[in-house]
Short mmCIF file of C-alpha atoms and ligand atoms in Angstrom, two decimals:
data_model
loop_
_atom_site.label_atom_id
_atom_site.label_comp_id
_atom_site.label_asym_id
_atom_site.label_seq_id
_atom_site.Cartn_x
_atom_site.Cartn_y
_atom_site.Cartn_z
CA UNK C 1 -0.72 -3.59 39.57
CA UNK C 2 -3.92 -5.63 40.72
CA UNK C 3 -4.50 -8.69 40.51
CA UNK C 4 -6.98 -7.97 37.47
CA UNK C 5 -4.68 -6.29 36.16
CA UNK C 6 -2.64 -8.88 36.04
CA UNK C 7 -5.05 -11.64 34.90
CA UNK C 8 -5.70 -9.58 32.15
CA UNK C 9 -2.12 -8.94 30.89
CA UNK C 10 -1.47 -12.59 31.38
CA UNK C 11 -4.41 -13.88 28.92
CA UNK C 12 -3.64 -10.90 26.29
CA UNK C 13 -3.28 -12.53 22.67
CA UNK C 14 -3.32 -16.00 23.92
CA UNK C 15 -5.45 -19.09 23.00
CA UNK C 16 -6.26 -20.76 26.20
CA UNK C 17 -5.57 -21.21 30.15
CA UNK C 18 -5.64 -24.16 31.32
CA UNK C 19 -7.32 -23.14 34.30
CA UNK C 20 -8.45 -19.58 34.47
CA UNK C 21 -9.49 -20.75 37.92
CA UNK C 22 -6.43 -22.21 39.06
CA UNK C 23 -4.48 -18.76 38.00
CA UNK C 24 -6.45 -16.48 39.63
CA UNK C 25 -6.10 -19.02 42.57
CA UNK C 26 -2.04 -19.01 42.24
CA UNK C 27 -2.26 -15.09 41.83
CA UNK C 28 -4.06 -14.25 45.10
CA UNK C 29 -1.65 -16.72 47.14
CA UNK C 30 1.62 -16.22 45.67
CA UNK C 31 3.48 -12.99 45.15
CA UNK C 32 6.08 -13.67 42.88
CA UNK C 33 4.66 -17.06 40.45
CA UNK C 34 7.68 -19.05 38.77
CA UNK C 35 7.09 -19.08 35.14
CA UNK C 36 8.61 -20.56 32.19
CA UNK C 37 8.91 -20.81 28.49
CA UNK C 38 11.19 -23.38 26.93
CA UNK C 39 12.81 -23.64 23.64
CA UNK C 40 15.35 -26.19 21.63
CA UNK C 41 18.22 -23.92 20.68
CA UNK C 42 17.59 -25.43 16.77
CA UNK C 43 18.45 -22.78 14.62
CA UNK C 44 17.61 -18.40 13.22
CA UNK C 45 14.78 -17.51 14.89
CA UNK C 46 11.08 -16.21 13.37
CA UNK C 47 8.66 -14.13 13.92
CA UNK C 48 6.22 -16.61 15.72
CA UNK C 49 9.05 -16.37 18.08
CA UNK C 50 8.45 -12.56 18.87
CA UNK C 51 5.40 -13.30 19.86
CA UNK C 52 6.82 -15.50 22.47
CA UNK C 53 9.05 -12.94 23.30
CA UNK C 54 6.46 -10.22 23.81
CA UNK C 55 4.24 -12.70 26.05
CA UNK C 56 7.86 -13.17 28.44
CA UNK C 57 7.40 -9.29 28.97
CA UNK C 58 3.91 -9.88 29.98
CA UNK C 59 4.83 -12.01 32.82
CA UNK C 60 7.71 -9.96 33.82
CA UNK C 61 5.50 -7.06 33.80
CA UNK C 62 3.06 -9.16 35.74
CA UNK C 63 4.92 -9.62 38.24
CA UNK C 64 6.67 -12.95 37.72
CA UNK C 65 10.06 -14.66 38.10
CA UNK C 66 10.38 -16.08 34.40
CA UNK C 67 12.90 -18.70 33.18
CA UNK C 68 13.74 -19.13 29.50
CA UNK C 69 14.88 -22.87 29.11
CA UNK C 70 17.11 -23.35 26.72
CA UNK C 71 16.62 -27.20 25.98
CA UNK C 72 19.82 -28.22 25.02
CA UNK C 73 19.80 -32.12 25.44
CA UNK C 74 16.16 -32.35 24.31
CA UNK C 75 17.41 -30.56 20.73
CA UNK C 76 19.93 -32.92 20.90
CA UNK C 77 17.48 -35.91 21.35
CA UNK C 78 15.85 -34.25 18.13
CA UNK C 79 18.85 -34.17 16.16
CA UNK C 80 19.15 -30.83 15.64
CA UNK C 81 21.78 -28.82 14.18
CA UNK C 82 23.13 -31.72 13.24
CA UNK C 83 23.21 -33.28 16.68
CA UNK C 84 26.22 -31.50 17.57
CA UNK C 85 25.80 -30.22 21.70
CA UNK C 86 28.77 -27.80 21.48
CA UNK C 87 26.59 -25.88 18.17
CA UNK C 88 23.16 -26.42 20.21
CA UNK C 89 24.66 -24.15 22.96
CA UNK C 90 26.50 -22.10 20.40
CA UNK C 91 22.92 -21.61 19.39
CA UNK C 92 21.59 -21.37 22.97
CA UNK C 93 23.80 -17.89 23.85
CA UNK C 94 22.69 -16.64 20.20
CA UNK C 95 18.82 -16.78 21.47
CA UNK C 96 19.31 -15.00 24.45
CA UNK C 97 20.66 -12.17 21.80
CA UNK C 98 17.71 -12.76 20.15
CA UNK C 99 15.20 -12.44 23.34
CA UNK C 100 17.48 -9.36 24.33
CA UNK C 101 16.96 -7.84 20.72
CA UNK C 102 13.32 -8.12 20.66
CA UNK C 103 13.02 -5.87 23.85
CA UNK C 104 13.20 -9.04 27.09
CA UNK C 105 14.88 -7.58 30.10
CA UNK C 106 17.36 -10.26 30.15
CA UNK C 107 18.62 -9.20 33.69
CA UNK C 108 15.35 -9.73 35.25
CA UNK C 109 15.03 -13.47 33.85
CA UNK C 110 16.43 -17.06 34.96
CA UNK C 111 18.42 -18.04 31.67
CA UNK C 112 18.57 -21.80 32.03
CA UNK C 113 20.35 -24.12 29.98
CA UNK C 114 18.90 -27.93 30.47
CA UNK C 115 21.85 -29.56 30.99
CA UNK C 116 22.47 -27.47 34.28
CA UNK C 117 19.35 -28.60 35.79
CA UNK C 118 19.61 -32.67 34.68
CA UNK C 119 22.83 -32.44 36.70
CA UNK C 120 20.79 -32.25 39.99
CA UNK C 121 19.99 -36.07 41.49
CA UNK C 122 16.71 -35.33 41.48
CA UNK C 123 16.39 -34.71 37.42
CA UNK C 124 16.19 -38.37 36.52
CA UNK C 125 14.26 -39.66 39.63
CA UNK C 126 11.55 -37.01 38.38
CA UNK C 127 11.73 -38.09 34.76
CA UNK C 128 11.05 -42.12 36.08
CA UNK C 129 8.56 -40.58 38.43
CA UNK C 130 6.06 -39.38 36.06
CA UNK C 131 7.37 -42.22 33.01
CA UNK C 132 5.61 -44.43 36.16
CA UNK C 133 2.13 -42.60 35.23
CA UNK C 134 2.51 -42.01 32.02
CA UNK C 135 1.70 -44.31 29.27
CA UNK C 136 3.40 -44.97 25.85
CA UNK C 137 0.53 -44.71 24.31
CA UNK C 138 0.15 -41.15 25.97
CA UNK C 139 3.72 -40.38 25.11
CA UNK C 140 3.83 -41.25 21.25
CA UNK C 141 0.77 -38.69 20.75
CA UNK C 142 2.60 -36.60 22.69
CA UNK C 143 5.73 -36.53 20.06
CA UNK C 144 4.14 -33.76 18.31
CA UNK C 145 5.52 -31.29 20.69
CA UNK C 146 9.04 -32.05 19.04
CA UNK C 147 7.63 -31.61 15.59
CA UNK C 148 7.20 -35.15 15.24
CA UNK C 149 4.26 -37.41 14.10
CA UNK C 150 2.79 -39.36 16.18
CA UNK C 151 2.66 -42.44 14.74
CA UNK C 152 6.33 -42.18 13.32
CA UNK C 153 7.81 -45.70 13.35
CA UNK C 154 11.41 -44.91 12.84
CA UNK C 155 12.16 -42.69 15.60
CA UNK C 156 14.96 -43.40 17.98
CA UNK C 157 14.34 -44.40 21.32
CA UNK C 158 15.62 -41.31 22.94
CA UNK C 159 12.73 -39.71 21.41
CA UNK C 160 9.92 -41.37 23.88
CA UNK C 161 12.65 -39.79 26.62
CA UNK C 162 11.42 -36.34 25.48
CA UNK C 163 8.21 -35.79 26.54
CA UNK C 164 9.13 -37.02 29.98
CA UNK C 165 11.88 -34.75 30.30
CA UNK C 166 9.92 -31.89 29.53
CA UNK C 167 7.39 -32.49 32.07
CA UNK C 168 10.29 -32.99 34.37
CA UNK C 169 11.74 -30.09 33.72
CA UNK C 170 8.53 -28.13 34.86
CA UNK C 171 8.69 -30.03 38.46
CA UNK C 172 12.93 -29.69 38.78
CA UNK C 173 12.64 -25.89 38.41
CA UNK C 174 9.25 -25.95 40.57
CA UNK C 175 7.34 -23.97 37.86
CA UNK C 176 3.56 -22.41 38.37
CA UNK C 177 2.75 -21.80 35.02
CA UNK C 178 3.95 -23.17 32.34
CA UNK C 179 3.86 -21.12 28.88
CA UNK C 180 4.40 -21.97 25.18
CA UNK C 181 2.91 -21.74 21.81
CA UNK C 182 -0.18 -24.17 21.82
CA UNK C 183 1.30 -26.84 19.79
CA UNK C 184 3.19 -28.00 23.09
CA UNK C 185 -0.20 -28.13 24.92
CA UNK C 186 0.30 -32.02 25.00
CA UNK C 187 3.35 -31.49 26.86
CA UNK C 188 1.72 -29.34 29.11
CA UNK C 189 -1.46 -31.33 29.78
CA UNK C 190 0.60 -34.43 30.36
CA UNK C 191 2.38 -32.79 33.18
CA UNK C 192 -0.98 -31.85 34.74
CA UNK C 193 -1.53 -35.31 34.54
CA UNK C 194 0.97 -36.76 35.99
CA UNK C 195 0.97 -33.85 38.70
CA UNK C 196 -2.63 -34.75 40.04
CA UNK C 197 -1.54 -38.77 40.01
CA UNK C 198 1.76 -38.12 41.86
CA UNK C 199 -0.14 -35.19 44.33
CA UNK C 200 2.58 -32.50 42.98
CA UNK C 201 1.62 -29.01 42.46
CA UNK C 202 0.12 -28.58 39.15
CA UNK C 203 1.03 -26.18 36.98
CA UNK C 204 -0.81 -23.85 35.03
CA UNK C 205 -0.59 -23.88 31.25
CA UNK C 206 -0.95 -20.53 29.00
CA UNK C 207 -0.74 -20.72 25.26
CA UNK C 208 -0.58 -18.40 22.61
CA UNK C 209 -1.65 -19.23 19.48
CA UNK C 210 0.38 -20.05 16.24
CA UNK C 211 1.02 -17.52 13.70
CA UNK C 212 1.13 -19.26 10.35
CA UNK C 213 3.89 -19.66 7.86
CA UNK C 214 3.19 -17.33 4.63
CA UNK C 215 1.75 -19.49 2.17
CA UNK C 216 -1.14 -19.85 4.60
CA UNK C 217 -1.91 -22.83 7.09
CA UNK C 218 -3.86 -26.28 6.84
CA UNK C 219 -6.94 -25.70 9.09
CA UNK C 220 -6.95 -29.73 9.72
CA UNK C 221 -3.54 -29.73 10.93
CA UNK C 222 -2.20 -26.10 12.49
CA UNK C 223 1.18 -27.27 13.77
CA UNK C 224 2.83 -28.45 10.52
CA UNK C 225 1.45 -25.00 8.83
CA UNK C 226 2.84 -22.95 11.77
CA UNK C 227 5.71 -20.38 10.50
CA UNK C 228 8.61 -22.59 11.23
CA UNK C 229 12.45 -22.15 10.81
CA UNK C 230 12.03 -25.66 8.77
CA UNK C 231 9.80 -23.45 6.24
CA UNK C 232 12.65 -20.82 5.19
CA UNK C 233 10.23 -19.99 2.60
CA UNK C 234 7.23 -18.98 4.49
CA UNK C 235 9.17 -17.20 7.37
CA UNK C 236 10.14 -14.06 8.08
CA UNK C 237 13.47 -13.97 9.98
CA UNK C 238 14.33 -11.62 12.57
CA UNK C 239 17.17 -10.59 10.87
CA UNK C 240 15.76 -10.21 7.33
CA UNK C 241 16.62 -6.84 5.25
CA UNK C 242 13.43 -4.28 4.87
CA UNK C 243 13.97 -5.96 0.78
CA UNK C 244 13.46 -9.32 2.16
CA UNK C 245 10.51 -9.06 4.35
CA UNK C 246 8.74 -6.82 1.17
CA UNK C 247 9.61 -10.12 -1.23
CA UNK C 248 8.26 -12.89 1.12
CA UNK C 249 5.01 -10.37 2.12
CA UNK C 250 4.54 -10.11 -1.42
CA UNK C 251 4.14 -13.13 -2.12
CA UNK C 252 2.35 -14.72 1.19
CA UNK C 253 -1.29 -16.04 0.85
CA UNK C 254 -3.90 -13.11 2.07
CA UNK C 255 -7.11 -14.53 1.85
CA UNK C 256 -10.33 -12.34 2.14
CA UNK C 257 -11.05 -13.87 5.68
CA UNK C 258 -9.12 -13.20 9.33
CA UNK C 259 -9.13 -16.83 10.24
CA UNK C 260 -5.57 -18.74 8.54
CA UNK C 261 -4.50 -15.54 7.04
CA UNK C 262 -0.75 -14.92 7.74
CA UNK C 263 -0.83 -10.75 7.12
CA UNK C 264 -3.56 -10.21 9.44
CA UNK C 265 -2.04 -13.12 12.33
CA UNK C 266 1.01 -10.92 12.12
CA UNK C 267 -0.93 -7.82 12.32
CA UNK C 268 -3.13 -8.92 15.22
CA UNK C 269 -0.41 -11.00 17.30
CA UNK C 270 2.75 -8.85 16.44
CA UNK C 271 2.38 -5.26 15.16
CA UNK C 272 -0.84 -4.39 17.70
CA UNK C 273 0.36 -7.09 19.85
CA UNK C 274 1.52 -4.63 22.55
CA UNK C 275 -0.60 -1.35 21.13
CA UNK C 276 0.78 -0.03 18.06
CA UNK C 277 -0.72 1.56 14.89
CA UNK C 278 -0.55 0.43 11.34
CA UNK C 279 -0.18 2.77 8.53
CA UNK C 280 -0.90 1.83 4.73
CA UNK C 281 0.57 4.20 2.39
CA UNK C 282 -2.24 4.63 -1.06
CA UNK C 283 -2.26 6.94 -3.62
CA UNK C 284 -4.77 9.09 -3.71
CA UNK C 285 -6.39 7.80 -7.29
CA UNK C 286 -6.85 4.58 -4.37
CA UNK C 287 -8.38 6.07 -1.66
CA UNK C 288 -5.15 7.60 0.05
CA UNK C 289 -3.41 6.95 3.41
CA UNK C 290 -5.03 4.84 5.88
CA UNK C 291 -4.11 4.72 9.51
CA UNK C 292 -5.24 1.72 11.94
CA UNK C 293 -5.08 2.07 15.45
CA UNK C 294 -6.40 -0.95 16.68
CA UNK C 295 -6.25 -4.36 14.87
CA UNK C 296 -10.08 -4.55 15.19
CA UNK C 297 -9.96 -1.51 13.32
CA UNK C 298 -8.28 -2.78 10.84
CA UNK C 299 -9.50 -6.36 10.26
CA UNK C 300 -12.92 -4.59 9.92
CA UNK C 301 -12.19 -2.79 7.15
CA UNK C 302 -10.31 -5.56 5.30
CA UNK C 303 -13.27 -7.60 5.92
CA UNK C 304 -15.33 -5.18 3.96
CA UNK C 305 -12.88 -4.66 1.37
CA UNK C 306 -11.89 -1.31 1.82
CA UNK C 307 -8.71 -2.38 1.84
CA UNK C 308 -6.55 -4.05 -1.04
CA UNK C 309 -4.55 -7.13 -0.11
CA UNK C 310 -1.60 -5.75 -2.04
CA UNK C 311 -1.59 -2.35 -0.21
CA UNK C 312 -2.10 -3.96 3.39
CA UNK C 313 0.50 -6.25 2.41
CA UNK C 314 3.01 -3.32 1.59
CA UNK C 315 1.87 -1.58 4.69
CA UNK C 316 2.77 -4.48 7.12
CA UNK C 317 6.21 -4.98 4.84
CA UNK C 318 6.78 -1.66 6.02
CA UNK C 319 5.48 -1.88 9.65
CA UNK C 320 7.57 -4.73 10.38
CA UNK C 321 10.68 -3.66 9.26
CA UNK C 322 10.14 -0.84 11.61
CA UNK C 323 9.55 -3.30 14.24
CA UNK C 324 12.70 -5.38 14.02
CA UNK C 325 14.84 -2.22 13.56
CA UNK C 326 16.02 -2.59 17.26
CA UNK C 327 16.54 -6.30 16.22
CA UNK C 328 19.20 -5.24 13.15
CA UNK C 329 20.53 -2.42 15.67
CA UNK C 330 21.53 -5.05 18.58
CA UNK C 331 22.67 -7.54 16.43
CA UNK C 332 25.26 -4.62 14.81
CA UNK C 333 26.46 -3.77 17.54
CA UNK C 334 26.91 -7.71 18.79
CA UNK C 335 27.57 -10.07 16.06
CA UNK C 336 29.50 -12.39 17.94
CA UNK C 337 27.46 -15.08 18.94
CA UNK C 338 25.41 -14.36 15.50
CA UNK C 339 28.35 -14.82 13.63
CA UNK C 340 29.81 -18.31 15.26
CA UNK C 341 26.76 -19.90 14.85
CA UNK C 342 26.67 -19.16 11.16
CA UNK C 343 29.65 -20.00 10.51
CA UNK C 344 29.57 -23.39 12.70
CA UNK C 345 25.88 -23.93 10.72
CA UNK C 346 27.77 -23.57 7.59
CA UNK C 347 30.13 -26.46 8.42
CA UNK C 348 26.83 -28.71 8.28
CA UNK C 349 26.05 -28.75 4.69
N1 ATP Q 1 4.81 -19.69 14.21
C1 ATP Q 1 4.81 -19.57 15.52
N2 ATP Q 1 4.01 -18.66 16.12
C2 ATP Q 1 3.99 -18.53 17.46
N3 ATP Q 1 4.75 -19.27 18.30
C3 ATP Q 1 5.57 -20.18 17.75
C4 ATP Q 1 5.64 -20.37 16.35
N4 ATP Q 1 6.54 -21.35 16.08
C5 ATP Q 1 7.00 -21.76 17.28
N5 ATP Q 1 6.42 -21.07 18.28
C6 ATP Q 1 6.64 -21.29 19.71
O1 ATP Q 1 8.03 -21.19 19.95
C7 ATP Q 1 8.46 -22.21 20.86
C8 ATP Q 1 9.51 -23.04 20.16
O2 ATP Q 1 8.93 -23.80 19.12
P1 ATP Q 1 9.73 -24.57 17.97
O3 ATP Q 1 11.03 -25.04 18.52
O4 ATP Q 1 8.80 -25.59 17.38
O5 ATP Q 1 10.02 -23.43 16.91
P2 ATP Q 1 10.41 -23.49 15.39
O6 ATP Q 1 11.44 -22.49 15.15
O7 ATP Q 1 9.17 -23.29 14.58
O8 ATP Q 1 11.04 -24.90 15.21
P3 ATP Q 1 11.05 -25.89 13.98
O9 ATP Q 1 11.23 -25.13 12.73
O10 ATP Q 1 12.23 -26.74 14.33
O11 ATP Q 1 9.72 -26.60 14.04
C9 ATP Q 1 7.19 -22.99 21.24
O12 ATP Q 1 6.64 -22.48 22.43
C10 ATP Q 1 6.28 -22.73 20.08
O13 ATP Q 1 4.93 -22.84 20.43
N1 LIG Q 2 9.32 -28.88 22.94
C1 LIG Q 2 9.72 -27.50 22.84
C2 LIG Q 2 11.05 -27.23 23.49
C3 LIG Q 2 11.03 -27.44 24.98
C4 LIG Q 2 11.79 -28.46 25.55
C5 LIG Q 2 11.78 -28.67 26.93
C6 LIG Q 2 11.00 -27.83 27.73
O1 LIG Q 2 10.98 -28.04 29.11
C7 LIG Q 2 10.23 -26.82 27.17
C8 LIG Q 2 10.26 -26.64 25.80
C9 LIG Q 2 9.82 -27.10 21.36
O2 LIG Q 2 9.80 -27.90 20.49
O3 LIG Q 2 9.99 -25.98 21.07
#
């Protein structure tokens, strides 16, 4: 593969590079870039998350070495799963199922738990190191990358911790480009930050966008209306029944417009994410079958109203079940890690 190739595999379905320049610059010097995607082990995993997942391909395919972080300690600084460590990376070895389920080579990534990399000396040095260029005021607006508000009196004050540590972890594991869903952009910008005051190398950022929760997203405020594992109502699990995902489609806001519409984000960013074809099943007396073959394709013709939201609707029920058959099929034949972490979530309520 070229390196335009490349480039253009790397930006596919995401929302900005922060900079194009400096990736086409890390591309022509460096062989093999260090990438990595991190995530607080915090619970069943969605959708929005297979997204992620396809994007890791993309850099493997791109010729990368990629880590997925599993951010143990910083889940635990966001009391999650009840702030229990042990469940968070009871959780952790369930994602990897996950990644491996939704089609990641597993043996050609770095699987990195954070507590293995904040036992080396240099972790905490690194963490004070950019704390010393970083201001609170930076940090708090920066709390938002833990699903947090920003101006959220009550937190802890192992919270303010977090947005260091995740810079840090970038520089520990000596990452290139940094990648995420763009609601951890502040994350990622305050690394750059900090990178140009200390003179480290300064990593990349890619983001892909946000695909919303069902019952639609806020246009003034993205993040909170992003399809969440907090929002069992407007999710789709990975591991929800062909009945399930044809309930929650049913009833998920389809507006007559592309932008904030939840069917077509899931269309564009998941069904054609990697190619694909959509097929909606109509009776005749309604025009018949309609195959898409390109999202473009198929947004058009919504657009016009050619199509009706109930019968795209049932179409993408239908198209995603088919596309997390592999995920029902791996998780059959290994329930293990599945299982425990049920069972140990059930001991929360
Ligand atoms: N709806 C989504 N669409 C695309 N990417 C997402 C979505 N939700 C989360 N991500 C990405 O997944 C990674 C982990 O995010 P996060 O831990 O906030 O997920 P979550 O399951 O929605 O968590 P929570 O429900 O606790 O907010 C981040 O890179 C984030 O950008
Ligand atoms: N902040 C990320 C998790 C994360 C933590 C540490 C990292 O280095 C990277 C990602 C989230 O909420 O999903």
């Amino acid at each position: 593969m070229n390196a335009e190739e490349r480039l253009s595999l790397l930006l596919r379905n995401t929302e900005e590079t922060v900079t194009e320049e400096d990736l086409k610059a890390l591309l022509s010097k460096k062989e093999k870039p260090r990438a990595y995607i991190g995530f607080e082990p915090s619970g069943l995993v969605h959708l929005g998350w297979a997204l992620c997942a396809s994007k890791m391909r993309d850099f493997i395919d791109a010729d990368f070495e990629l880590t997925i972080f599993m951010a143990d300690w910083h889940a635990r600084i966001n009391d999650k799963l009840g702030g229990d460590i042990e469940r968070i990376r009871l959780c952790a070895k369930y994602m990897g199922d996950c990644f491996a389920a939704l089609g990641v080579p597993m043996d050609k990534v770095n699987f990195v738990l954070a507590s293995e990399i904040m036992e080396k000396n240099s972790y905490w040095e690194t963490v004070i190191k950019v704390g010393k260029v970083t201001s609170l005021s930076r940090i708090k607006r920066a709390m938002t990358i833990m699903g947090r508000k920003e101006d959220d009196a009550e937190l802890d004050s192992s919270k303010f911790l977090y947005p260091l540590m995740q810079a840090a972890d970038i520089f520990v594991m000596d990452i290139d480009v940094a990648y995420a869903g763009i609601d951890q952009r502040r994350a990622h910008m305050l690394a750059r930050e900090a990178a140009e005051k200390l003179g480290w190398k300064v990593p990349v950022a890619i983001h892909t966008p946000l695909i919303p929760g069902l019952s639609g997203m806020n246009r003034m405020d993205p993040i909170s209306g992003k399809m969440s594992k907090s929002h069992p109502d407007s999710n789709i699990l990975i591991h929800d029944s062909a009945e399930d995902i044809q309930r929650k489609m049913k009833k998920a806001f389809c507006p007559p417009e592309a932008e904030g519409n939840p069917v077509l984000s899931v269309c564009k960013y998941i069904i054609f994410g990697r190619g694909g074809k959509l097929v909606i099943e109509r009776p005749e007396k309604f025009g018949g079958n309609l195959e898409f073959n390109s999202y473009e394709e198929l947004e058009k013709t919504y657009l016009a109203q050619e199509l009706h939201p109930l019968d795209l609707k049932n179409g993408v029920a239908k198209a995603l079940s088919d596309y997390l058959a592999p995920v029902r099929e791996y998780f059959e034949k290994h329930p293990e890690n599945l299982e425990a972490l049920k069972e140990s979530m059930a001991k929360m309520q």
